[in-house]
Tab-separated table of C-alpha atoms in Angstrom:
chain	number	residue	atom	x	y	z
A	1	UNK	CA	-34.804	-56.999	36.510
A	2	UNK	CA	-32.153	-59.997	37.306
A	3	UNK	CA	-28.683	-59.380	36.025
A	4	UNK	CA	-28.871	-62.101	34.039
A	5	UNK	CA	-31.770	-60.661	32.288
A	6	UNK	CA	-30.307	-57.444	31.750
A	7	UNK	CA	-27.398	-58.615	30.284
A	8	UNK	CA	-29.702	-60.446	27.762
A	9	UNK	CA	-31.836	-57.244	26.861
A	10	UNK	CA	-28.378	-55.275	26.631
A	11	UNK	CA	-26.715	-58.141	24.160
A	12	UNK	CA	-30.058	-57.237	22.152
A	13	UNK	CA	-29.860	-53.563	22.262
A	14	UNK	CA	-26.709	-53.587	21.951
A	15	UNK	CA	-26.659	-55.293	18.227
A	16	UNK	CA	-29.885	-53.876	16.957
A	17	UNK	CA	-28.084	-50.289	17.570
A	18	UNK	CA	-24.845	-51.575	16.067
A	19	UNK	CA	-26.416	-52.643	12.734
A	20	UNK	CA	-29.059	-49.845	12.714
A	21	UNK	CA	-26.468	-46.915	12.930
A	22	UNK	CA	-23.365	-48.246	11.851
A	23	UNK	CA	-24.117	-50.294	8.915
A	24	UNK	CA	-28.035	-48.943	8.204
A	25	UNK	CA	-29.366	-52.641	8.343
A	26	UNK	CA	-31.852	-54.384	10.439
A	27	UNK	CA	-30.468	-57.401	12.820
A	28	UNK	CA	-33.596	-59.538	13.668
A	29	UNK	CA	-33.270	-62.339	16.589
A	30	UNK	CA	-34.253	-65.309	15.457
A	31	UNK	CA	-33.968	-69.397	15.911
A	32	UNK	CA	-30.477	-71.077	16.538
A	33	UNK	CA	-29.166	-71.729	12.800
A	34	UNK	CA	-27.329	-74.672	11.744
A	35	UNK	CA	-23.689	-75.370	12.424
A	36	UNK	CA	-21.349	-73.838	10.554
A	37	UNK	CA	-18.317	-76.144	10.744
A	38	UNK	CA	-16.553	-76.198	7.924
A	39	UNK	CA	-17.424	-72.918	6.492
A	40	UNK	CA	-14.953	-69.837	6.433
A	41	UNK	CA	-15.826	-68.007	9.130
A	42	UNK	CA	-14.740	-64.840	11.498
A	43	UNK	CA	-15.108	-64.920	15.614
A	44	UNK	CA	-14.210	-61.965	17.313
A	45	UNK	CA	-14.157	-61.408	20.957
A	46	UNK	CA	-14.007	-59.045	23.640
A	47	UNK	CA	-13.453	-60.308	27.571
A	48	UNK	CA	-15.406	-58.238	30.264
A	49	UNK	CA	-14.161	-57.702	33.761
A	50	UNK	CA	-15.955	-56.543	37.378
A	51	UNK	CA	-19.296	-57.602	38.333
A	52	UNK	CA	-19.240	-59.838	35.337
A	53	UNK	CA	-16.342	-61.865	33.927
A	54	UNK	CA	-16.367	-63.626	30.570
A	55	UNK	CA	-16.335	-63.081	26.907
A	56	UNK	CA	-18.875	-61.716	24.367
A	57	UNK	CA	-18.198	-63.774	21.047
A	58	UNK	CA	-19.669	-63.117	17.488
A	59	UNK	CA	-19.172	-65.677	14.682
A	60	UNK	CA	-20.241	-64.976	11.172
A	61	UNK	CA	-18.998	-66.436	8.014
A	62	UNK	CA	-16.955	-64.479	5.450
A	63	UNK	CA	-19.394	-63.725	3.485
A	64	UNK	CA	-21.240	-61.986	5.962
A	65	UNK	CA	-18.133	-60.437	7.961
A	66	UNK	CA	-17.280	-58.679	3.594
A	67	UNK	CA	-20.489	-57.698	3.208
A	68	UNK	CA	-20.446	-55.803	6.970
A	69	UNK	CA	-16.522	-54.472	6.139
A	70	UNK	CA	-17.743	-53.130	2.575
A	71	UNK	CA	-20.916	-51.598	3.729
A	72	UNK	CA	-18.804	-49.593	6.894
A	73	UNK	CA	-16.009	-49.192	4.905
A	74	UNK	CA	-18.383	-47.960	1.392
A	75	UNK	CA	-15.829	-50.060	-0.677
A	76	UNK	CA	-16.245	-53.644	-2.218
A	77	UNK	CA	-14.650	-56.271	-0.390
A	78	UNK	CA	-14.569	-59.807	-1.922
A	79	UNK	CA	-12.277	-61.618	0.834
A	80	UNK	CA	-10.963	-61.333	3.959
A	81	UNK	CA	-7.998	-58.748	4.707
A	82	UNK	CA	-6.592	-56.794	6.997
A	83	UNK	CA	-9.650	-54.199	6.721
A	84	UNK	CA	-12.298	-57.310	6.993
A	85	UNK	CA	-10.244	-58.316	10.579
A	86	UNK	CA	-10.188	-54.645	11.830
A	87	UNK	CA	-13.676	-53.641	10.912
A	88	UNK	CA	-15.272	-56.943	12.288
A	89	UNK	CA	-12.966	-56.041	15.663
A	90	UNK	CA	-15.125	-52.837	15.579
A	91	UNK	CA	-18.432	-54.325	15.144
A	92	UNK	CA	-17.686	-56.479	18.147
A	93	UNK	CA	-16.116	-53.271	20.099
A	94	UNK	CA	-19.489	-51.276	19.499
A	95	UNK	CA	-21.809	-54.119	20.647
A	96	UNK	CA	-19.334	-54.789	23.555
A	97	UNK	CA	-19.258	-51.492	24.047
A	98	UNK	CA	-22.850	-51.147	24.082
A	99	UNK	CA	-23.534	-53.841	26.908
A	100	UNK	CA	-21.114	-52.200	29.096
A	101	UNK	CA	-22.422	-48.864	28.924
A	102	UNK	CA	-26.469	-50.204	29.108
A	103	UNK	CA	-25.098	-52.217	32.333
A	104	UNK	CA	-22.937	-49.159	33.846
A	105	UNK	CA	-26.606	-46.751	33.231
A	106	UNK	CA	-28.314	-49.863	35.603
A	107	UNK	CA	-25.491	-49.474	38.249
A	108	UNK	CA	-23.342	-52.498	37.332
A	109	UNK	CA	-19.560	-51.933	37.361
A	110	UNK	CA	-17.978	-53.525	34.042
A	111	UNK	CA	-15.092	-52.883	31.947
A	112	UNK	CA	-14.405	-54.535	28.518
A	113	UNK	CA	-10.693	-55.681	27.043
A	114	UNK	CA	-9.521	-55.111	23.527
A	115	UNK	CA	-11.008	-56.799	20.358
A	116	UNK	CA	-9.485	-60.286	19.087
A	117	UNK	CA	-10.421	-61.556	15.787
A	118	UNK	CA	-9.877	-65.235	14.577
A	119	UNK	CA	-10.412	-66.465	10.857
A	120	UNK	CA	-11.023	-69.857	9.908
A	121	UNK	CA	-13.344	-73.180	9.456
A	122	UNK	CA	-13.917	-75.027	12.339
A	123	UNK	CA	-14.345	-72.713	15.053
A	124	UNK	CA	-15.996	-73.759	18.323
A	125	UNK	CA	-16.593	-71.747	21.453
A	126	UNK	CA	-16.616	-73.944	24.707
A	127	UNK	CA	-16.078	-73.462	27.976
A	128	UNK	CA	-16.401	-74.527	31.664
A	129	UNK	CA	-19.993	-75.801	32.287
A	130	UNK	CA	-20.103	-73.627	36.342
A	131	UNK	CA	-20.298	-70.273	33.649
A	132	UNK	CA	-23.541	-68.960	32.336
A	133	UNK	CA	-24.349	-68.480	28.835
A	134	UNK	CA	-26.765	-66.502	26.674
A	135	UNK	CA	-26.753	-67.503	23.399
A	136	UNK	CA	-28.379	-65.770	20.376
A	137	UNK	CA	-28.652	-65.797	16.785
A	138	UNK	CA	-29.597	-62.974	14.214
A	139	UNK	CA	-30.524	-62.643	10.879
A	140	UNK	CA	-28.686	-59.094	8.915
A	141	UNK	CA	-29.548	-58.941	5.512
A	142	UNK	CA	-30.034	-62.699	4.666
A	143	UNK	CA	-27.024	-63.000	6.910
A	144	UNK	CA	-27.200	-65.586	9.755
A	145	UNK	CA	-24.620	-63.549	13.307
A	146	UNK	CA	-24.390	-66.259	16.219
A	147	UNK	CA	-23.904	-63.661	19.850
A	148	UNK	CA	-22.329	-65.354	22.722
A	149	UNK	CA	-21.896	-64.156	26.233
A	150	UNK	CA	-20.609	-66.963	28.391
A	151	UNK	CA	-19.550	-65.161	32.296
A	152	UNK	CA	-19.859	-65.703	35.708
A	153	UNK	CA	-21.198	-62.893	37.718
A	154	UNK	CA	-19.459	-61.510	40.884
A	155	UNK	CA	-20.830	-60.473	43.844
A	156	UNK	CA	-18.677	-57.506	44.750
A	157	UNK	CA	-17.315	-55.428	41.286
A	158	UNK	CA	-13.133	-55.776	41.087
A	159	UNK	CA	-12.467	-53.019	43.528
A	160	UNK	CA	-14.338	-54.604	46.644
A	161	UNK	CA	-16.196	-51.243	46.872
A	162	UNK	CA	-20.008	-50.400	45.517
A	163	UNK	CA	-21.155	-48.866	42.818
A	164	UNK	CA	-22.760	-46.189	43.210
A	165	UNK	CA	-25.146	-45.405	39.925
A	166	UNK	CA	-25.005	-41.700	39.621
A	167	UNK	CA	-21.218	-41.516	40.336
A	168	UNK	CA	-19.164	-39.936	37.710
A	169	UNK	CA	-15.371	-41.279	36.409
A	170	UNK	CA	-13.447	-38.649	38.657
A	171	UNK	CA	-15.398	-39.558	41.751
A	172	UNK	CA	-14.800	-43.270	40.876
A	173	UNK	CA	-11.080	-43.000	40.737
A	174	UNK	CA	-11.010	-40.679	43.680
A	175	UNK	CA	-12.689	-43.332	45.732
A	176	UNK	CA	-9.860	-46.416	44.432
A	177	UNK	CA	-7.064	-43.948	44.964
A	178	UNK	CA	-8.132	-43.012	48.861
A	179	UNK	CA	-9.308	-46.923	49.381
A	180	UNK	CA	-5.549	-48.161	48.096
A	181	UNK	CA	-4.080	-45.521	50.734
């Protein structure tokens, strides 16, 4: 399967097992919705770094991002606070999360930067037209959740040295500390 690819089936897997075991609901791909400008809404973010570069974005609108918060947090939330901002920079962390580790099992050397959350209207992701992009949109509980992974893929991981799948964390850092010596 082509990088590119598996990146796509991760971003997938990736928020159907977010939703599914964190929150209990269903997250169902479906067709691109219609723009949100204007509406409250919450992007959060998390950069990757190695064999791929770039972001993973989601976007939801508040409504969405309290209904998410309350359900993880088993509290009513009505508008955006500090728990709203922190628990939609763990949603993003787990799917993150779960692309890196479904690209590290295929061999691919990626690490992942901490979450950043922005709230507001008219939120627009953009960026320079050499990067790729897979772009998806899901539907959670009557709930529209735009994904974005916009990267550029490198040909050797940030160390200059190959993966090797089956290699463990200590054999990994053994094999930077002897290279940088």
């Amino acid at each position: 399967m082509e990088l590119e690819q598996s990146l796509s089936a991760a971003v997938n897997a990736s928020v159907l097992h977010a939703f599914e075991t964190t929150l209990s609901m269903s997250a169902v791909e479906t067709d691109p919705i219609e723009d949100q400008s204007g509406i409250d809404q919450i992007a959060c973010s998390i950069g990757f770094t190695g064999q791929v570069e770039g972001n993973i974005t989601i976007r939801i609108n508040k409504d969405a991002a309290c209904k998410f918060v309350s359900k993880m947090l088993m509290m009513d939330i009505q508008d955006v606070n500090e728990d709203v901002v922190d628990g939609c920079g763990e949603l993003i962390n787990l799917i993150a999360g779960g692309v890196k580790n479904r690209m590290t099992e295929l061999g691919h050397s990626i690490g992942i930067s901490l979450p950043t959350v922005i709230h507001g209207q008219y939120l627009k992701l953009s960026s320079s037209e050499a990067n790729k992009k897979i772009q998806k949109y899901f539907n959670i509980d009557s709930f529209s959740m735009f994904v974005s992974l916009i990267f550029k893929i490198n040909e050797q991981n940030n160390s200059g040295l190959p993966v090797d799948k089956g290699q463990n964390a200590i054999d990994r850092l053994n094999q930077l500390m002897n290279k940088s010596q």
